[in-house]
Tab-separated table of C-alpha atoms and ligand atoms in Angstrom:
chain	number	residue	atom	x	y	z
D	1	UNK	CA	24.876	110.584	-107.892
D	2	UNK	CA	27.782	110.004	-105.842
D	3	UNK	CA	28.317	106.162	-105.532
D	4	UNK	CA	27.776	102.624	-106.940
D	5	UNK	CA	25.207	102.091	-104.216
D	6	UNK	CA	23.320	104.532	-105.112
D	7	UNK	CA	22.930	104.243	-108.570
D	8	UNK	CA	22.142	100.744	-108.083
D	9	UNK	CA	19.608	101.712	-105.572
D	10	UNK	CA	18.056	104.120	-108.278
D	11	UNK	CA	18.303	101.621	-111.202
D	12	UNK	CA	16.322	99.091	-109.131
D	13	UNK	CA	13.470	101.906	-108.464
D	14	UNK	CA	13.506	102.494	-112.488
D	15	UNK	CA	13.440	98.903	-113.138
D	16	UNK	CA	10.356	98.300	-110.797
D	17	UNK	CA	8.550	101.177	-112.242
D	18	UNK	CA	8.874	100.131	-115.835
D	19	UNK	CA	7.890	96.679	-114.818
D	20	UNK	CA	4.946	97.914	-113.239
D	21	UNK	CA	3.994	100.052	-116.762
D	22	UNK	CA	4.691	96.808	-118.984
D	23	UNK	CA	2.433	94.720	-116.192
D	24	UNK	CA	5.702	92.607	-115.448
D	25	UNK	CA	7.309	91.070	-112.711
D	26	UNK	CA	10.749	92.518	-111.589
D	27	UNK	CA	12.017	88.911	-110.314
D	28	UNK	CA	11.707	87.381	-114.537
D	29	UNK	CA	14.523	90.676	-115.273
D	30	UNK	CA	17.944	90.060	-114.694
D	31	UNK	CA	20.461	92.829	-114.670
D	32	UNK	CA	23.632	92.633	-116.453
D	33	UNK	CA	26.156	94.907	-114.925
D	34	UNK	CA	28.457	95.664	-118.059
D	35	UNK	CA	32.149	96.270	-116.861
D	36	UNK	CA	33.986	96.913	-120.094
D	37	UNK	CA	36.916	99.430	-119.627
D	38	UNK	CA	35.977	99.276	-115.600
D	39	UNK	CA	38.744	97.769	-113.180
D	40	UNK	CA	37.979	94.360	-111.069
D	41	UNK	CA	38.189	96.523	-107.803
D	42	UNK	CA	34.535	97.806	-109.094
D	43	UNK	CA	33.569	94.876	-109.876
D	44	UNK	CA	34.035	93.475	-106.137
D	45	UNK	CA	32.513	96.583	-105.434
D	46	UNK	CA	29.372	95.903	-106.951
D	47	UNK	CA	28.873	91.955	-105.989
D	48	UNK	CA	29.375	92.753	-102.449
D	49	UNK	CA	26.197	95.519	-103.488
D	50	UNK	CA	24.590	91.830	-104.239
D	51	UNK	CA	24.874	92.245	-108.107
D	52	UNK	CA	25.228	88.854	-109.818
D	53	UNK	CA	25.364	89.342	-113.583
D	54	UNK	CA	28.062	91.047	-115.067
D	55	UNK	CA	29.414	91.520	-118.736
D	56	UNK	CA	32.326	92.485	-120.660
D	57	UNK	CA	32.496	92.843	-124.621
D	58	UNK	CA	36.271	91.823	-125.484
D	59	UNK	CA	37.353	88.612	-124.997
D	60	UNK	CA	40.379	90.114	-124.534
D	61	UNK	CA	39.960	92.089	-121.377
D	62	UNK	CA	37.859	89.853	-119.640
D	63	UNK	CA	40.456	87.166	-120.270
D	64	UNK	CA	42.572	89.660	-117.298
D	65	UNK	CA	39.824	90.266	-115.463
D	66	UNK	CA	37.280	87.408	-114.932
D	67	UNK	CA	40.186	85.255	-113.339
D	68	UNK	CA	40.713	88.036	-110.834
D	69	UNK	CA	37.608	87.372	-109.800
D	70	UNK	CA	37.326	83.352	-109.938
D	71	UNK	CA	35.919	83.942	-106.096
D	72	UNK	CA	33.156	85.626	-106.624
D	73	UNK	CA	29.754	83.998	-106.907
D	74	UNK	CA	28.719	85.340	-110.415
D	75	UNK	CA	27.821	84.890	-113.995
D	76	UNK	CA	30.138	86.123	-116.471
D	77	UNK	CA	27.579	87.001	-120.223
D	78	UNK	CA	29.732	87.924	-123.478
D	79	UNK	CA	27.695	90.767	-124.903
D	80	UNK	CA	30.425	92.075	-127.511
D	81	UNK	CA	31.141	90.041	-131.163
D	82	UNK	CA	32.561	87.007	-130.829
D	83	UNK	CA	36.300	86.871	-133.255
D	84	UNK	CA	36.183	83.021	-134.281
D	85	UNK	CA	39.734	82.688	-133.239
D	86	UNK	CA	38.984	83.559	-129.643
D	87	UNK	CA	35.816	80.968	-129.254
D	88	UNK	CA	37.788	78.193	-127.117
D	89	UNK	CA	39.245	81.558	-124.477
D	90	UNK	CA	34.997	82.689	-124.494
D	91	UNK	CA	34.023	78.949	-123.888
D	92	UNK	CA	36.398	79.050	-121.055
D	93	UNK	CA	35.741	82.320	-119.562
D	94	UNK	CA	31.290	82.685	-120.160
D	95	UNK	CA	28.851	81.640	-118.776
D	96	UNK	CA	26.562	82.937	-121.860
D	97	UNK	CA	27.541	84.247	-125.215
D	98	UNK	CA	24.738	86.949	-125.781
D	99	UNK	CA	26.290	87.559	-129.474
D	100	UNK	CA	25.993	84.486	-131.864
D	101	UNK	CA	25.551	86.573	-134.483
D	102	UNK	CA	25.404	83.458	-137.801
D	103	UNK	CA	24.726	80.058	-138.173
D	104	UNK	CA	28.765	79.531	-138.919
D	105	UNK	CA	29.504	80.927	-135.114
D	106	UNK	CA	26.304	78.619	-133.749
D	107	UNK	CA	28.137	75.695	-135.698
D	108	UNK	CA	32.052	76.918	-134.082
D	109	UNK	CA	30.706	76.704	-130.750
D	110	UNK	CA	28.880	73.555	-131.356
D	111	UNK	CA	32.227	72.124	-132.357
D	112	UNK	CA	34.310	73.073	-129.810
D	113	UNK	CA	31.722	72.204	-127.383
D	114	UNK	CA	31.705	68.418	-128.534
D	115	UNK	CA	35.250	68.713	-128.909
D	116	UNK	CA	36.629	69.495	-125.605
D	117	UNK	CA	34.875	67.175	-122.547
D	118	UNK	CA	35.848	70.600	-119.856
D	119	UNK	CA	32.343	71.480	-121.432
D	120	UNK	CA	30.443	68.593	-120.674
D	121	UNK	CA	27.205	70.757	-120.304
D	122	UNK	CA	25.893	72.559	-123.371
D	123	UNK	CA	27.098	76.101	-123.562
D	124	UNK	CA	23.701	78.881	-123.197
D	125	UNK	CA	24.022	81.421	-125.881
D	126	UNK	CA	21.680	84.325	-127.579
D	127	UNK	CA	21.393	84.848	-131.272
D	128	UNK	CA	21.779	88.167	-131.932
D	129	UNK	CA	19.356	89.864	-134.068
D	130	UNK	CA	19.969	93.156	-136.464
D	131	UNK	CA	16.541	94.051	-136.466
D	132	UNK	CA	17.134	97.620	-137.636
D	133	UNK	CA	19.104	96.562	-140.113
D	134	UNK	CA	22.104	98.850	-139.757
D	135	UNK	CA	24.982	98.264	-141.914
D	136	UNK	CA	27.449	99.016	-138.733
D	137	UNK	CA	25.719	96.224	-136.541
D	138	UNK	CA	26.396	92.391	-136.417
D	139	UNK	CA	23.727	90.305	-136.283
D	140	UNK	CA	21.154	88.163	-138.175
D	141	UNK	CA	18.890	89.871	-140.046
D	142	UNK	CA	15.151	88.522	-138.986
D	143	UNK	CA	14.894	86.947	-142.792
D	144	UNK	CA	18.494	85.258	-141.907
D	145	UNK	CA	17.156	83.856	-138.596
D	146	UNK	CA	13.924	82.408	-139.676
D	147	UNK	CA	16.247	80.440	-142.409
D	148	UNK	CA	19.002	79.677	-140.818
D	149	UNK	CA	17.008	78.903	-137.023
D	150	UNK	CA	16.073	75.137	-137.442
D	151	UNK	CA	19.640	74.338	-138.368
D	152	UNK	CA	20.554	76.304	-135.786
D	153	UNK	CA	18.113	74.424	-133.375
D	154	UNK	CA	19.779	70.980	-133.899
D	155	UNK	CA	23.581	71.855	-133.277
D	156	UNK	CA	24.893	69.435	-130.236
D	157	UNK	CA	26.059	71.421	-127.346
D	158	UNK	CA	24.735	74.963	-127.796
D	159	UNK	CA	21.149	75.781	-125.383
D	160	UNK	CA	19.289	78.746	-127.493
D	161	UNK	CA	18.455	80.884	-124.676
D	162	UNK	CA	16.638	83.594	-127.056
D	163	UNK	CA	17.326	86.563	-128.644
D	164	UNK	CA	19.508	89.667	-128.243
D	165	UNK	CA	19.381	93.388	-129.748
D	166	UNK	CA	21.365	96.044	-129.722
D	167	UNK	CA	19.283	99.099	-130.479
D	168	UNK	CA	20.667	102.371	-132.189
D	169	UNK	CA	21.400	105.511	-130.850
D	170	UNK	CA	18.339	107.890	-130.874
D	171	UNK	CA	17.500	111.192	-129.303
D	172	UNK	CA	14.173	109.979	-128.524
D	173	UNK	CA	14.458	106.822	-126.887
D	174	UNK	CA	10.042	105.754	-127.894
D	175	UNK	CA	11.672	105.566	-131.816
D	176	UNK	CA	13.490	102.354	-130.414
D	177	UNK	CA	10.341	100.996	-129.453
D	178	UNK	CA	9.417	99.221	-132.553
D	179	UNK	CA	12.565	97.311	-132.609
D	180	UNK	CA	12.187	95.973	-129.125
D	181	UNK	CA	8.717	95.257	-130.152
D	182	UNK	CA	9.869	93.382	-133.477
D	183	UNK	CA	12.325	91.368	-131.643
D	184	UNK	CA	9.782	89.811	-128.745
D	185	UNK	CA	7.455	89.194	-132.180
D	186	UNK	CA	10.588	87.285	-133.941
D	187	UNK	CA	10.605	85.227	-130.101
D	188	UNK	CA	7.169	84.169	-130.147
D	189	UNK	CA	6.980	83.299	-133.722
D	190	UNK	CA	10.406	81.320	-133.853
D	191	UNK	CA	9.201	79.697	-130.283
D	192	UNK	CA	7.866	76.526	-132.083
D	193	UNK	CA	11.672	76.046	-133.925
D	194	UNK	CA	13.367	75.993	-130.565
D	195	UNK	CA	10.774	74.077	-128.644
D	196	UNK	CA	13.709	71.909	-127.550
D	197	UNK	CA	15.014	74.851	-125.739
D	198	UNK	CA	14.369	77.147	-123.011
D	199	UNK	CA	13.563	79.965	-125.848
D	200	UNK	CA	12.194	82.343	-124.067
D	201	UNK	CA	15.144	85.606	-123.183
D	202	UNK	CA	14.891	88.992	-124.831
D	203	UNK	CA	18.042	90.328	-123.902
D	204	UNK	CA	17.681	94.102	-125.144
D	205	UNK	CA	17.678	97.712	-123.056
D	206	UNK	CA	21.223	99.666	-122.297
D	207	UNK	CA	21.762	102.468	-120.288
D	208	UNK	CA	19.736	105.111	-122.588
D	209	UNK	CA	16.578	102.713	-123.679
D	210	UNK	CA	15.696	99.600	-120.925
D	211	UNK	CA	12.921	101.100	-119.443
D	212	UNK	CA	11.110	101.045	-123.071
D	213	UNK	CA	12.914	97.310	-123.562
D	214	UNK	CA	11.104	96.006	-120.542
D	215	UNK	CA	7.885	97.256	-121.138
D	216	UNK	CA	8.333	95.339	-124.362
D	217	UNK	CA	9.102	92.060	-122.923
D	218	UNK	CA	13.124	92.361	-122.064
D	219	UNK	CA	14.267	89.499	-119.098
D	220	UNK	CA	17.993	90.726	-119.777
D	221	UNK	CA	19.055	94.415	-119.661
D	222	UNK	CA	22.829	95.406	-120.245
D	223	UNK	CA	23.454	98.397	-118.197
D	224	UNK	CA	26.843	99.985	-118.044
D	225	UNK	CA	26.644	103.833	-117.743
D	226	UNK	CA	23.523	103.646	-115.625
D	227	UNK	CA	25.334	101.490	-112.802
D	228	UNK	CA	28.977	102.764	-113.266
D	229	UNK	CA	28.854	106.421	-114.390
D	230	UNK	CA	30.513	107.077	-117.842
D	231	UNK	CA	33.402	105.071	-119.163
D	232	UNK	CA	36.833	105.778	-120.342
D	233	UNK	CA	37.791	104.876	-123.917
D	234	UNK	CA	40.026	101.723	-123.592
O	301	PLP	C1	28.651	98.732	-123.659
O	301	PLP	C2	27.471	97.878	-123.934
O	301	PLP	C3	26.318	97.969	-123.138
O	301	PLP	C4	26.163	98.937	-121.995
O	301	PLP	O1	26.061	100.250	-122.473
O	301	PLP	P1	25.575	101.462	-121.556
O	301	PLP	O2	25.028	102.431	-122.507
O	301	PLP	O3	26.777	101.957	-120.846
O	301	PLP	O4	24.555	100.927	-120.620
O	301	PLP	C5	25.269	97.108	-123.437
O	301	PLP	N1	25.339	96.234	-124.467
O	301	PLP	C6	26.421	96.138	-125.247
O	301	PLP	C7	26.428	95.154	-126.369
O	301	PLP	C8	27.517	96.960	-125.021
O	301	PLP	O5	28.597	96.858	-125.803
């Protein structure tokens, strides 16, 4: 496929067409363009295509490139782990922090927040979730959560948004499946600990696996690759 456009074009079809298999409605997904390692010319590129959502991993780099693009009318989401030494710089740059992954981070940004009045409004963040349990991932596991979520529920300052996955690497995307399905379960059944909060994203589905994510429930999908074409190692 030869440009952004394009591919954009084509991820939109894929989009509707898994929506229509999981009996969903396109307009509750949001797509998350994922820039990492891309330059801020592409990113103009693709929010002039009308794409709204974009997200970076390192605090670092998107500490060069979200101010480039202070002009823009978009939504910047941390997907990558958050260092505790770079919360205030993430707080400054995000607009949501998909990767609170312990109650210790939750608390950090709960501090901060009440700390310093430039965040006046509570700060939205995910918690992310290791449902497969691999030793490489950060995350909660789903026995951590359910302990550690009413605690988690009261901090000042922090709006639970949901829950966030990142899925391993398969060669057959339908063995992801249950762990999409496992996290939209963990959702429902944590629903009544977060009632005070709009509890209700699965943010879960990259490049290889979103059109099995949102015929399981996903209302985020992080899609670098797909949009951009593959990246070069930073
Ligand atoms: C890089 C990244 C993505 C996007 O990956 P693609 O396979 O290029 O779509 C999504 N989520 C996270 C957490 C990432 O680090």
């Amino acid at each position: 496929m030869a440009n952004v456009a394009e591919r954009i074009a084509h991820v939109q079809g894929r989009i509707a067409a898994a929506c229509g298999r999981g009996g969903r409605d396109p307009a509750t997904v949001t797509l998350v363009a994922v820039t990492k390692t891309f330059p801020v010319s592409l990113i103009r590129e693709a929010a002039s295509l009308g794409l709204r959502h974009f997200g970076e991993n390192r605090v670092q780099e998107a500490r060069d490139k979200i101010p480039q693009c202070a002009d823009l009318d978009v939504e910047w989401h941390l997907i990558g782990s958050l260092q505790s030494n770079k919360t205030n710089l993430a707080l400054q740059l995000f607009d949501v922090i998909h990767s609170v992954h312990s109650r210790e981070l939750a608390e950090q940004i709960s501090a901060r927040v009440q700390r310093r009045s430039q965040y006046a409004d509570a700060v939205s963040v995910l918690l992310e979730v290791n449902v497969s349990r691999e030793r490489s991932k950060h995350g909660f596991s789903p026995e951590e959560l359910r302990h550690e979520a009413l605690s988690i529920a009261r901090l000042p300052g922090v709006t639970i948004r949901g829950l966030m996955t990142v899925a391993p690497v398969v060669s057959d995307v339908e063995e992801i499946r249950p762990v999409f399905r496992s996290l939209r379960h963990l959702l429902e059944e944590l629903k009544p600990v977060f009632q005070a909060h709009p509890f209700r994203d699965l943010s879960m589905g990259m490049s290889q696996d979103f059109e099995v994510a949102l015929e399981e429930g996903a209302t985020l999908i992080r899609l670098g690759t797909a949009l951009f074409g593959p990246r070069q190692l930073p």
